[in-house]
Tab-separated table of C-alpha atoms in Angstrom:
chain	number	residue	atom	x	y	z
A	1	UNK	CA	-259.851	22.602	177.308
A	2	UNK	CA	-257.478	24.980	177.994
A	3	UNK	CA	-257.989	28.881	178.109
A	4	UNK	CA	-256.736	30.808	175.692
A	5	UNK	CA	-254.937	34.061	175.747
A	6	UNK	CA	-254.175	37.245	173.491
A	7	UNK	CA	-251.558	39.757	173.741
A	8	UNK	CA	-251.514	42.685	171.121
A	9	UNK	CA	-249.105	45.019	170.024
A	10	UNK	CA	-249.046	47.999	167.827
A	11	UNK	CA	-245.849	48.368	165.663
A	12	UNK	CA	-244.596	51.913	163.894
A	13	UNK	CA	-243.448	50.509	160.815
A	14	UNK	CA	-244.752	48.928	157.807
A	15	UNK	CA	-246.280	45.005	157.807
A	16	UNK	CA	-243.346	43.856	155.412
A	17	UNK	CA	-240.646	44.859	157.802
A	18	UNK	CA	-242.721	43.362	160.924
A	19	UNK	CA	-243.361	40.270	159.189
A	20	UNK	CA	-239.425	39.713	158.479
A	21	UNK	CA	-238.338	40.797	162.309
A	22	UNK	CA	-241.013	37.975	163.095
A	23	UNK	CA	-239.981	34.922	160.791
A	24	UNK	CA	-236.488	35.525	159.905
A	25	UNK	CA	-233.904	33.637	162.010
A	26	UNK	CA	-231.423	36.591	162.321
A	27	UNK	CA	-233.984	38.920	163.741
A	28	UNK	CA	-235.532	36.059	166.274
A	29	UNK	CA	-232.498	35.885	167.852
A	30	UNK	CA	-232.471	39.719	168.741
A	31	UNK	CA	-236.007	39.830	170.608
A	32	UNK	CA	-236.784	36.754	171.411
A	33	UNK	CA	-236.167	36.850	175.101
A	34	UNK	CA	-239.309	37.900	178.229
A	35	UNK	CA	-236.295	39.146	180.199
A	36	UNK	CA	-232.971	40.755	180.458
A	37	UNK	CA	-231.392	37.932	182.018
A	38	UNK	CA	-232.694	35.677	178.649
A	39	UNK	CA	-232.162	35.191	175.368
A	40	UNK	CA	-232.148	33.121	172.327
A	41	UNK	CA	-228.456	31.991	171.193
A	42	UNK	CA	-230.225	30.359	168.044
A	43	UNK	CA	-233.186	30.040	165.720
A	44	UNK	CA	-234.393	27.589	162.897
A	45	UNK	CA	-237.849	28.711	160.798
A	46	UNK	CA	-238.939	26.742	157.712
A	47	UNK	CA	-241.659	28.671	157.237
A	48	UNK	CA	-244.274	26.687	155.451
A	49	UNK	CA	-247.473	24.652	156.194
A	50	UNK	CA	-245.843	21.760	157.418
A	51	UNK	CA	-242.853	23.447	158.531
A	52	UNK	CA	-241.258	23.324	161.742
A	53	UNK	CA	-239.194	26.136	163.937
A	54	UNK	CA	-237.244	26.074	166.956
A	55	UNK	CA	-236.126	28.691	169.339
A	56	UNK	CA	-233.563	27.748	171.785
A	57	UNK	CA	-234.278	29.702	174.338
A	58	UNK	CA	-231.660	30.209	177.753
A	59	UNK	CA	-230.995	31.958	180.685
A	60	UNK	CA	-227.555	34.040	179.999
A	61	UNK	CA	-226.140	32.719	182.981
A	62	UNK	CA	-226.741	29.340	181.091
A	63	UNK	CA	-228.738	27.962	184.565
A	64	UNK	CA	-231.625	26.971	182.413
A	65	UNK	CA	-232.894	26.675	179.135
A	66	UNK	CA	-235.314	24.875	176.666
A	67	UNK	CA	-235.908	24.822	172.998
A	68	UNK	CA	-239.658	26.257	171.886
A	69	UNK	CA	-240.785	24.277	169.148
A	70	UNK	CA	-243.751	24.037	166.764
A	71	UNK	CA	-245.485	23.319	163.293
A	72	UNK	CA	-246.675	25.497	161.058
A	73	UNK	CA	-250.864	24.710	160.222
A	74	UNK	CA	-251.423	28.113	158.386
A	75	UNK	CA	-249.109	30.783	156.525
A	76	UNK	CA	-250.794	33.766	155.193
A	77	UNK	CA	-248.198	36.456	154.161
A	78	UNK	CA	-248.167	39.161	156.071
A	79	UNK	CA	-251.724	38.373	157.475
A	80	UNK	CA	-251.676	35.462	159.745
A	81	UNK	CA	-249.816	32.320	161.101
A	82	UNK	CA	-250.713	29.613	163.040
A	83	UNK	CA	-248.634	27.135	164.503
A	84	UNK	CA	-248.948	23.776	167.013
A	85	UNK	CA	-246.837	23.070	169.206
A	86	UNK	CA	-246.979	19.857	169.714
A	87	UNK	CA	-248.719	19.351	172.935
A	88	UNK	CA	-252.486	20.203	172.005
A	89	UNK	CA	-251.786	23.831	171.897
A	90	UNK	CA	-252.072	26.252	169.493
A	91	UNK	CA	-251.107	29.806	168.680
A	92	UNK	CA	-252.206	32.135	166.118
A	93	UNK	CA	-250.577	35.336	165.098
A	94	UNK	CA	-252.251	38.183	162.992
A	95	UNK	CA	-250.786	40.921	161.772
A	96	UNK	CA	-253.066	43.774	161.056
A	97	UNK	CA	-251.736	46.336	158.315
A	98	UNK	CA	-252.528	50.014	158.678
A	99	UNK	CA	-251.298	52.799	157.158
A	100	UNK	CA	-247.892	53.427	158.609
A	101	UNK	CA	-248.155	50.539	161.413
A	102	UNK	CA	-248.867	46.924	162.341
A	103	UNK	CA	-251.135	45.584	164.972
A	104	UNK	CA	-249.646	41.918	166.014
A	105	UNK	CA	-251.511	39.924	167.797
A	106	UNK	CA	-251.054	36.295	169.401
A	107	UNK	CA	-253.215	34.184	170.786
A	108	UNK	CA	-252.685	30.873	172.303
A	109	UNK	CA	-253.474	28.047	174.490
A	110	UNK	CA	-252.606	28.416	177.940
A	111	UNK	CA	-250.348	25.341	179.528
A	112	UNK	CA	-251.324	24.225	182.932
A	113	UNK	CA	-247.778	24.972	185.077
A	114	UNK	CA	-248.218	28.579	185.326
A	115	UNK	CA	-250.508	30.972	186.091
A	116	UNK	CA	-252.192	32.810	183.147
A	117	UNK	CA	-251.186	35.821	184.484
A	118	UNK	CA	-248.004	35.103	184.346
A	119	UNK	CA	-248.126	33.366	180.487
A	120	UNK	CA	-249.719	36.514	179.851
A	121	UNK	CA	-246.797	38.905	181.232
A	122	UNK	CA	-243.908	36.830	179.924
A	123	UNK	CA	-245.974	36.290	176.683
A	124	UNK	CA	-246.609	40.031	176.753
A	125	UNK	CA	-242.883	41.139	177.397
A	126	UNK	CA	-241.231	39.054	174.505
A	127	UNK	CA	-244.062	40.998	172.094
A	128	UNK	CA	-243.005	44.472	173.444
A	129	UNK	CA	-239.031	43.260	173.102
A	130	UNK	CA	-240.555	42.105	169.030
A	131	UNK	CA	-241.847	45.825	168.538
A	132	UNK	CA	-238.728	47.372	170.148
A	133	UNK	CA	-236.745	45.583	167.575
A	134	UNK	CA	-238.631	46.355	164.768
A	135	UNK	CA	-239.444	49.918	165.035
A	136	UNK	CA	-235.403	49.889	164.796
A	137	UNK	CA	-235.410	48.470	161.712
A	138	UNK	CA	-237.549	51.192	160.382
C-alpha cells in the first residue's frame, strides 16, 4: 500500500469564499500551479459524486504539460471533497471553518515516481497559491 501525505494551510476567509475558490473553474485557473513557471490554462469541474474534473497544467514555455483529473467519490458542501485519480490514488480535501478563517487539509496517496518530500513540497506550494488567491477574494 502506498503512503499518504497530508498538507494544510489556514485561509483568512470564510468557508463559503474558500469553497468557491476551490471548486469554481474561473478561480482554479488562477491558483493551480506549484511554481511561477507553470500555470493552468483550463479547468472543468462537475462537482457531484460521480462527476469528474480536469485541469490542464502546463509549463508557461509550453515545454511540457499534463491533465490532472479525477472522479468525485464524496462531496459534503463546505466540509469535504474526496476523489479518485483513476490510478488507485485517492485524495481527501477537508475544509474546517473557524470564526473568520478556514483550514484546508489535503491528504493524498503518494505516487511512486517522485520522492515523498518532492510531492509534499509541490502540493504544499499549490495550496499556498490557493491560500493567497482565496484571501484576495475576501
